[in-house]
């Protein structure tokens, strides 16, 4: 079929299939619904200009064909102007959008049972959310009243309003308010960048979004002992103020009491009044709920007239609380409902005397739980109490290993409504052939009741928590090799599901001095945080742990303790660096390295030396970096630490490149890439391909350069590593520029800029902006070049990236020379050439510029420039030089 006989919809359909994309996959890439894609392919609608641009990216339209494609998409040109689908003239080598490399978002979980009643509440909440002035609604009420179930129904009804951008954030396993941004980001599929606080990065992303976010179970995060800026109320207020397209639906036992909140108090389901006629009882929502719950445990249950008084009484005693009704009906197959009502009332009377601090509705739920508890067998009681230690749910295997609860025991607790079996809480595994394990969870109120029972036996509680910690840290250790293999994506998904349990296990182990266990898992925990870009949490986690260790243990020099402390400080240092504080990070490593050198843990010492080398590279301390990396490399070679061996070769190659030794750099980068490929770890493979391609370009190996970069982009895209994608695409831009493919280069520059800005990576952004500035300067656009160099210099200042700033400074100097500001241009060139953190390439540019300028300036001006350059030892001083409008050398030409 030729394009002359095709419609645009048919053309899109064939191109989609040629790219091996389903309609849903294409919808995800262009940020629209499946229905929209179907309408586009059936010619029922034309794409908007924005959607047409996203289509061009998703369907890999080459830059030279892009404008033509957009014209055809908008109906300006006919389809026959396009090449046939998937022809060589059409295809770009690689193209990705930020959305393509965003992790899969968690939308709404599937409720286990239909919503009963609540028609009026649904209508009122829907009306509130439709109001332009209502941005945050809190559904508040006591535990077990049905807040989550109602909120899910409200959110589901908003799906079409928000075009599928409706998300669920469970906060049950979130332990501190500072982790709220991570919880929201994980739910909506946002990945944090390299530089910047998580909340600020999240806000920057949310400003351009339109979505509804359901935050479930926030009450335990409403604490008074946190700084105001970290309080949940403060964080939510910033979202409301700065992200006008985002609405928040919150469930909490208490209102947030914050500006902009619309509080919606939820009560129990309607119950029959005491004197209601029997024939009217079944019309009340609480009774309807009772019947539905009873039929789940007794399939043939029917509301016979003789049952009505007891059923109505139970509903009244529980004040229509859905959880209480569910617990009460679970025993209907072994007891009469009159007996159940009597027991609930008896327990309420007891609690009224014994626990006057409990609100009346809370006493009725506790009474129901106490009655249910007494009817359990000893094994069921023991299992339920122990299950309270889990945070965020658990698998059948975890329940057995931690609590001894067998499958029959779990099933019995599910049947009695004390536990829930919910497959929807398991994220999809990347291995499509492996069915995800079902997960179990306790309603938060039931978990709290069960936890109180566990606390009555201090020995059993300690043993259970130790078993929990050991199980989940063993799970973390088990996934360590997978994180450094081709199964990295699957490992990340599984560990993210269990993150609440892992956090709790780590904290218990730190507090209780589990030295050996912590040593075994510290590296894997670090790498998990690194791959997820959880830099703030990583820094806080390891800082808190090493501080706790110092407080608990008097002999920090005891070998096992000292080595663990060295591990913790090394990882804290790395995340301190990742958060933009390299000097503080190097200071921490200076403290850790002497202790690690005195004790026998080669892996810990190699990690610390590698961190010192990596940070030294970024700040331009190339001699320090090379020395540290060679030492780490020697240790890794002796101990056959394969991952460390790969990254040490790789980073040493990067440093050698910066020093201008391109052949040596090629050697080490090549070894690093070979080892990384053997491991299958996508992160170092993407990193090595990108930086080796840079070296290949300097050596004139252009075909090899492009092959490496294509591999890097594809791999990083498949693993949803946006940082890896951005680095590879940055090098693709430079490579195409060097080959004279300027339109292709422009395409990659724009995509990389968008990615770096979205992930808030000021360090990489500064480097890219300098490269972009040089590209447009070489084509004669001095004004645009200056814009890029100035922004690059500011990014370098913000991220303490001295080499990047020096690259930008020499660019600024070349712009000044083009503007005939020759003397200050020479000052900058001399300052860059003399600076110890300048890369070999920056020095080369500075030498070339210096050679041109000294031919145009007087000897006196040159001497004065040399004197002034000696004083320019910081990026701040260089930036100030450019902005000075009355520079004394201007008239010395």
PDB file of N, CA and C in Angstrom, residues 556-624:
ATOM      1  N   UNK A 556      33.948   2.090  69.441  1.00  0.00           N
ATOM      2  CA  UNK A 556      33.754   2.211  67.996  1.00  0.00           C
ATOM      3  C   UNK A 556      34.908   1.567  67.238  1.00  0.00           C
ATOM      4  N   UNK A 557      36.026   1.295  67.940  1.00  0.00           N
ATOM      5  CA  UNK A 557      37.182   0.687  67.275  1.00  0.00           C
ATOM      6  C   UNK A 557      37.096  -0.838  67.241  1.00  0.00           C
ATOM      7  N   UNK A 558      36.119  -1.449  67.866  1.00  0.00           N
ATOM      8  CA  UNK A 558      35.927  -2.890  67.741  1.00  0.00           C
ATOM      9  C   UNK A 558      35.731  -3.203  66.262  1.00  0.00           C
ATOM     10  N   UNK A 559      36.473  -4.159  65.697  1.00  0.00           N
ATOM     11  CA  UNK A 559      36.492  -4.322  64.241  1.00  0.00           C
ATOM     12  C   UNK A 559      35.116  -4.362  63.577  1.00  0.00           C
ATOM     13  N   UNK A 560      34.207  -5.205  64.044  1.00  0.00           N
ATOM     14  CA  UNK A 560      32.902  -5.328  63.385  1.00  0.00           C
ATOM     15  C   UNK A 560      32.143  -4.011  63.444  1.00  0.00           C
ATOM     16  N   UNK A 561      32.229  -3.334  64.590  1.00  0.00           N
ATOM     17  CA  UNK A 561      31.533  -2.055  64.756  1.00  0.00           C
ATOM     18  C   UNK A 561      32.166  -0.984  63.888  1.00  0.00           C
ATOM     19  N   UNK A 562      33.488  -0.949  63.889  1.00  0.00           N
ATOM     20  CA  UNK A 562      34.199   0.069  63.116  1.00  0.00           C
ATOM     21  C   UNK A 562      33.914  -0.079  61.626  1.00  0.00           C
ATOM     22  N   UNK A 563      33.904  -1.330  61.150  1.00  0.00           N
ATOM     23  CA  UNK A 563      33.643  -1.555  59.721  1.00  0.00           C
ATOM     24  C   UNK A 563      32.234  -1.127  59.370  1.00  0.00           C
ATOM     25  N   UNK A 564      31.248  -1.483  60.217  1.00  0.00           N
ATOM     26  CA  UNK A 564      29.867  -1.047  59.945  1.00  0.00           C
ATOM     27  C   UNK A 564      29.795   0.474  59.949  1.00  0.00           C
ATOM     28  N   UNK A 565      30.434   1.104  60.928  1.00  0.00           N
ATOM     29  CA  UNK A 565      30.415   2.573  60.984  1.00  0.00           C
ATOM     30  C   UNK A 565      31.018   3.151  59.705  1.00  0.00           C
ATOM     31  N   UNK A 566      32.100   2.548  59.221  1.00  0.00           N
ATOM     32  CA  UNK A 566      32.698   3.010  57.970  1.00  0.00           C
ATOM     33  C   UNK A 566      31.754   2.861  56.791  1.00  0.00           C
ATOM     34  N   UNK A 567      31.040   1.724  56.724  1.00  0.00           N
ATOM     35  CA  UNK A 567      30.020   1.538  55.690  1.00  0.00           C
ATOM     36  C   UNK A 567      28.997   2.676  55.733  1.00  0.00           C
ATOM     37  N   UNK A 568      28.472   2.913  56.922  1.00  0.00           N
ATOM     38  CA  UNK A 568      27.390   3.891  57.080  1.00  0.00           C
ATOM     39  C   UNK A 568      27.851   5.296  56.707  1.00  0.00           C
ATOM     40  N   UNK A 569      29.046   5.678  57.168  1.00  0.00           N
ATOM     41  CA  UNK A 569      29.546   7.019  56.876  1.00  0.00           C
ATOM     42  C   UNK A 569      29.840   7.171  55.385  1.00  0.00           C
ATOM     43  N   UNK A 570      30.360   6.109  54.762  1.00  0.00           N
ATOM     44  CA  UNK A 570      30.618   6.156  53.317  1.00  0.00           C
ATOM     45  C   UNK A 570      29.330   6.410  52.548  1.00  0.00           C
ATOM     46  N   UNK A 571      28.283   5.686  52.889  1.00  0.00           N
ATOM     47  CA  UNK A 571      27.015   5.859  52.171  1.00  0.00           C
ATOM     48  C   UNK A 571      26.377   7.212  52.486  1.00  0.00           C
ATOM     49  N   UNK A 572      26.518   7.647  53.740  1.00  0.00           N
ATOM     50  CA  UNK A 572      26.043   8.996  54.079  1.00  0.00           C
ATOM     51  C   UNK A 572      26.791  10.031  53.250  1.00  0.00           C
ATOM     52  N   UNK A 573      28.092   9.865  53.124  1.00  0.00           N
ATOM     53  CA  UNK A 573      28.906  10.821  52.363  1.00  0.00           C
ATOM     54  C   UNK A 573      28.454  10.868  50.905  1.00  0.00           C
ATOM     55  N   UNK A 574      28.206   9.705  50.328  1.00  0.00           N
ATOM     56  CA  UNK A 574      27.819   9.688  48.920  1.00  0.00           C
ATOM     57  C   UNK A 574      26.514  10.440  48.703  1.00  0.00           C
ATOM     58  N   UNK A 575      25.535  10.237  49.582  1.00  0.00           N
ATOM     59  CA  UNK A 575      24.262  10.937  49.411  1.00  0.00           C
ATOM     60  C   UNK A 575      24.372  12.417  49.782  1.00  0.00           C
ATOM     61  N   UNK A 576      25.297  12.740  50.670  1.00  0.00           N
ATOM     62  CA  UNK A 576      25.571  14.154  50.940  1.00  0.00           C
ATOM     63  C   UNK A 576      26.067  14.819  49.662  1.00  0.00           C
ATOM     64  N   UNK A 577      26.959  14.141  48.956  1.00  0.00           N
ATOM     65  CA  UNK A 577      27.430  14.620  47.651  1.00  0.00           C
ATOM     66  C   UNK A 577      26.287  14.701  46.640  1.00  0.00           C
ATOM     67  N   UNK A 578      25.446  13.672  46.595  1.00  0.00           N
ATOM     68  CA  UNK A 578      24.337  13.655  45.636  1.00  0.00           C
ATOM     69  C   UNK A 578      23.357  14.788  45.895  1.00  0.00           C
ATOM     70  N   UNK A 579      23.318  15.270  47.110  1.00  0.00           N
ATOM     71  CA  UNK A 579      22.428  16.383  47.445  1.00  0.00           C
ATOM     72  C   UNK A 579      23.100  17.738  47.248  1.00  0.00           C
ATOM     73  N   UNK A 580      24.300  17.720  46.643  1.00  0.00           N
ATOM     74  CA  UNK A 580      24.926  18.980  46.263  1.00  0.00           C
ATOM     75  C   UNK A 580      25.921  19.538  47.237  1.00  0.00           C
ATOM     76  N   UNK A 581      26.488  18.681  48.133  1.00  0.00           N
ATOM     77  CA  UNK A 581      27.449  19.161  49.129  1.00  0.00           C
ATOM     78  C   UNK A 581      28.727  18.328  49.060  1.00  0.00           C
ATOM     79  N   UNK A 582      29.488  18.457  47.965  1.00  0.00           N
ATOM     80  CA  UNK A 582      30.673  17.602  47.797  1.00  0.00           C
ATOM     81  C   UNK A 582      31.750  17.842  48.843  1.00  0.00           C
ATOM     82  N   UNK A 583      31.958  19.079  49.287  1.00  0.00           N
ATOM     83  CA  UNK A 583      32.999  19.353  50.278  1.00  0.00           C
ATOM     84  C   UNK A 583      32.689  18.644  51.590  1.00  0.00           C
ATOM     85  N   UNK A 584      31.422  18.706  52.027  1.00  0.00           N
ATOM     86  CA  UNK A 584      31.022  18.015  53.251  1.00  0.00           C
ATOM     87  C   UNK A 584      31.161  16.499  53.082  1.00  0.00           C
ATOM     88  N   UNK A 585      30.873  16.005  51.889  1.00  0.00           N
ATOM     89  CA  UNK A 585      30.996  14.572  51.615  1.00  0.00           C
ATOM     90  C   UNK A 585      32.453  14.123  51.724  1.00  0.00           C
ATOM     91  N   UNK A 586      33.365  14.890  51.151  1.00  0.00           N
ATOM     92  CA  UNK A 586      34.782  14.539  51.227  1.00  0.00           C
ATOM     93  C   UNK A 586      35.282  14.584  52.668  1.00  0.00           C
ATOM     94  N   UNK A 587      34.746  15.503  53.444  1.00  0.00           N
ATOM     95  CA  UNK A 587      35.128  15.584  54.865  1.00  0.00           C
ATOM     96  C   UNK A 587      34.689  14.320  55.601  1.00  0.00           C
ATOM     97  N   UNK A 588      33.488  13.820  55.319  1.00  0.00           N
ATOM     98  CA  UNK A 588      33.016  12.582  55.940  1.00  0.00           C
ATOM     99  C   UNK A 588      33.908  11.405  55.545  1.00  0.00           C
ATOM    100  N   UNK A 589      34.282  11.353  54.284  1.00  0.00           N
ATOM    101  CA  UNK A 589      35.143  10.262  53.826  1.00  0.00           C
ATOM    102  C   UNK A 589      36.526  10.345  54.472  1.00  0.00           C
ATOM    103  N   UNK A 590      37.004  11.548  54.712  1.00  0.00           N
ATOM    104  CA  UNK A 590      38.287  11.710  55.405  1.00  0.00           C
ATOM    105  C   UNK A 590      38.236  11.100  56.808  1.00  0.00           C
ATOM    106  N   UNK A 591      37.033  11.109  57.409  1.00  0.00           N
ATOM    107  CA  UNK A 591      36.874  10.505  58.732  1.00  0.00           C
ATOM    108  C   UNK A 591      36.753   8.984  58.648  1.00  0.00           C
ATOM    109  N   UNK A 592      36.107   8.495  57.593  1.00  0.00           N
ATOM    110  CA  UNK A 592      35.846   7.061  57.482  1.00  0.00           C
ATOM    111  C   UNK A 592      37.056   6.275  57.004  1.00  0.00           C
ATOM    112  N   UNK A 593      37.824   6.838  56.074  1.00  0.00           N
ATOM    113  CA  UNK A 593      38.906   6.072  55.438  1.00  0.00           C
ATOM    114  C   UNK A 593      39.984   5.587  56.414  1.00  0.00           C
ATOM    115  N   UNK A 594      40.466   6.406  57.350  1.00  0.00           N
ATOM    116  CA  UNK A 594      41.499   5.894  58.279  1.00  0.00           C
ATOM    117  C   UNK A 594      41.016   4.698  59.095  1.00  0.00           C
ATOM    118  N   UNK A 595      39.760   4.728  59.514  1.00  0.00           N
ATOM    119  CA  UNK A 595      39.226   3.606  60.301  1.00  0.00           C
ATOM    120  C   UNK A 595      39.099   2.362  59.430  1.00  0.00           C
ATOM    121  N   UNK A 596      38.621   2.519  58.206  1.00  0.00           N
ATOM    122  CA  UNK A 596      38.471   1.367  57.321  1.00  0.00           C
ATOM    123  C   UNK A 596      39.822   0.773  56.939  1.00  0.00           C
ATOM    124  N   UNK A 597      40.842   1.602  56.831  1.00  0.00           N
ATOM    125  CA  UNK A 597      42.169   1.086  56.478  1.00  0.00           C
ATOM    126  C   UNK A 597      42.756   0.222  57.606  1.00  0.00           C
ATOM    127  N   UNK A 598      42.287   0.450  58.831  1.00  0.00           N
ATOM    128  CA  UNK A 598      42.837  -0.305  59.969  1.00  0.00           C
ATOM    129  C   UNK A 598      42.158  -1.660  60.152  1.00  0.00           C
ATOM    130  N   UNK A 599      41.100  -1.923  59.409  1.00  0.00           N
ATOM    131  CA  UNK A 599      40.328  -3.152  59.633  1.00  0.00           C
ATOM    132  C   UNK A 599      40.142  -3.912  58.320  1.00  0.00           C
ATOM    133  N   UNK A 600      39.858  -5.183  58.433  1.00  0.00           N
ATOM    134  CA  UNK A 600      39.860  -6.089  57.285  1.00  0.00           C
ATOM    135  C   UNK A 600      38.468  -6.219  56.675  1.00  0.00           C
ATOM    136  N   UNK A 601      38.101  -5.249  55.850  1.00  0.00           N
ATOM    137  CA  UNK A 601      36.890  -5.357  55.031  1.00  0.00           C
ATOM    138  C   UNK A 601      37.196  -4.675  53.704  1.00  0.00           C
ATOM    139  N   UNK A 602      37.774  -5.406  52.764  1.00  0.00           N
ATOM    140  CA  UNK A 602      38.173  -4.788  51.496  1.00  0.00           C
ATOM    141  C   UNK A 602      37.024  -4.117  50.764  1.00  0.00           C
ATOM    142  N   UNK A 603      35.828  -4.712  50.825  1.00  0.00           N
ATOM    143  CA  UNK A 603      34.688  -4.134  50.101  1.00  0.00           C
ATOM    144  C   UNK A 603      34.357  -2.752  50.649  1.00  0.00           C
ATOM    145  N   UNK A 604      34.359  -2.617  51.971  1.00  0.00           N
ATOM    146  CA  UNK A 604      34.047  -1.318  52.572  1.00  0.00           C
ATOM    147  C   UNK A 604      35.081  -0.275  52.193  1.00  0.00           C
ATOM    148  N   UNK A 605      36.351  -0.655  52.238  1.00  0.00           N
ATOM    149  CA  UNK A 605      37.415   0.286  51.880  1.00  0.00           C
ATOM    150  C   UNK A 605      37.332   0.654  50.401  1.00  0.00           C
ATOM    151  N   UNK A 606      37.082  -0.335  49.537  1.00  0.00           N
ATOM    152  CA  UNK A 606      36.971  -0.054  48.102  1.00  0.00           C
ATOM    153  C   UNK A 606      35.800   0.885  47.819  1.00  0.00           C
ATOM    154  N   UNK A 607      34.688   0.689  48.525  1.00  0.00           N
ATOM    155  CA  UNK A 607      33.531   1.575  48.329  1.00  0.00           C
ATOM    156  C   UNK A 607      33.862   3.009  48.708  1.00  0.00           C
ATOM    157  N   UNK A 608      34.551   3.169  49.849  1.00  0.00           N
ATOM    158  CA  UNK A 608      34.889   4.524  50.301  1.00  0.00           C
ATOM    159  C   UNK A 608      35.860   5.200  49.333  1.00  0.00           C
ATOM    160  N   UNK A 609      36.846   4.448  48.841  1.00  0.00           N
ATOM    161  CA  UNK A 609      37.802   5.018  47.886  1.00  0.00           C
ATOM    162  C   UNK A 609      37.117   5.361  46.570  1.00  0.00           C
ATOM    163  N   UNK A 610      36.206   4.496  46.114  1.00  0.00           N
ATOM    164  CA  UNK A 610      35.465   4.810  44.885  1.00  0.00           C
ATOM    165  C   UNK A 610      34.652   6.090  45.061  1.00  0.00           C
ATOM    166  N   UNK A 611      33.973   6.220  46.209  1.00  0.00           N
ATOM    167  CA  UNK A 611      33.187   7.429  46.458  1.00  0.00           C
ATOM    168  C   UNK A 611      34.081   8.665  46.432  1.00  0.00           C
ATOM    169  N   UNK A 612      35.250   8.558  47.046  1.00  0.00           N
ATOM    170  CA  UNK A 612      36.187   9.685  47.039  1.00  0.00           C
ATOM    171  C   UNK A 612      36.613  10.020  45.605  1.00  0.00           C
ATOM    172  N   UNK A 613      36.855   8.996  44.802  1.00  0.00           N
ATOM    173  CA  UNK A 613      37.237   9.226  43.416  1.00  0.00           C
ATOM    174  C   UNK A 613      36.134   9.847  42.596  1.00  0.00           C
ATOM    175  N   UNK A 614      34.908   9.355  42.756  1.00  0.00           N
ATOM    176  CA  UNK A 614      33.775   9.890  41.988  1.00  0.00           C
ATOM    177  C   UNK A 614      33.514  11.346  42.337  1.00  0.00           C
ATOM    178  N   UNK A 615      33.563  11.663  43.643  1.00  0.00           N
ATOM    179  CA  UNK A 615      33.334  13.042  44.067  1.00  0.00           C
ATOM    180  C   UNK A 615      34.489  13.933  43.612  1.00  0.00           C
ATOM    181  N   UNK A 616      35.706  13.419  43.714  1.00  0.00           N
ATOM    182  CA  UNK A 616      36.858  14.181  43.247  1.00  0.00           C
ATOM    183  C   UNK A 616      36.757  14.537  41.776  1.00  0.00           C
ATOM    184  N   UNK A 617      36.258  13.619  40.963  1.00  0.00           N
ATOM    185  CA  UNK A 617      36.044  13.912  39.536  1.00  0.00           C
ATOM    186  C   UNK A 617      35.088  15.080  39.355  1.00  0.00           C
ATOM    187  N   UNK A 618      33.968  15.056  40.066  1.00  0.00           N
ATOM    188  CA  UNK A 618      32.941  16.079  39.881  1.00  0.00           C
ATOM    189  C   UNK A 618      33.453  17.455  40.276  1.00  0.00           C
ATOM    190  N   UNK A 619      34.263  17.534  41.359  1.00  0.00           N
ATOM    191  CA  UNK A 619      34.724  18.849  41.824  1.00  0.00           C
ATOM    192  C   UNK A 619      36.017  19.270  41.144  1.00  0.00           C
ATOM    193  N   UNK A 620      36.561  18.408  40.283  1.00  0.00           N
ATOM    194  CA  UNK A 620      37.765  18.784  39.548  1.00  0.00           C
ATOM    195  C   UNK A 620      39.062  18.468  40.242  1.00  0.00           C
ATOM    196  N   UNK A 621      39.010  17.680  41.319  1.00  0.00           N
ATOM    197  CA  UNK A 621      40.242  17.251  41.994  1.00  0.00           C
ATOM    198  C   UNK A 621      40.709  15.968  41.313  1.00  0.00           C
ATOM    199  N   UNK A 622      41.218  16.122  40.096  1.00  0.00           N
ATOM    200  CA  UNK A 622      41.480  14.953  39.253  1.00  0.00           C
ATOM    201  C   UNK A 622      42.613  14.081  39.783  1.00  0.00           C
ATOM    202  N   UNK A 623      43.644  14.675  40.358  1.00  0.00           N
ATOM    203  CA  UNK A 623      44.737  13.868  40.907  1.00  0.00           C
ATOM    204  C   UNK A 623      44.255  13.031  42.096  1.00  0.00           C
ATOM    205  N   UNK A 624      43.484  13.660  42.993  1.00  0.00           N
ATOM    206  CA  UNK A 624      42.900  12.932  44.119  1.00  0.00           C
ATOM    207  C   UNK A 624      42.011  11.802  43.616  1.00  0.00           C
TER     208      UNK A 624
END
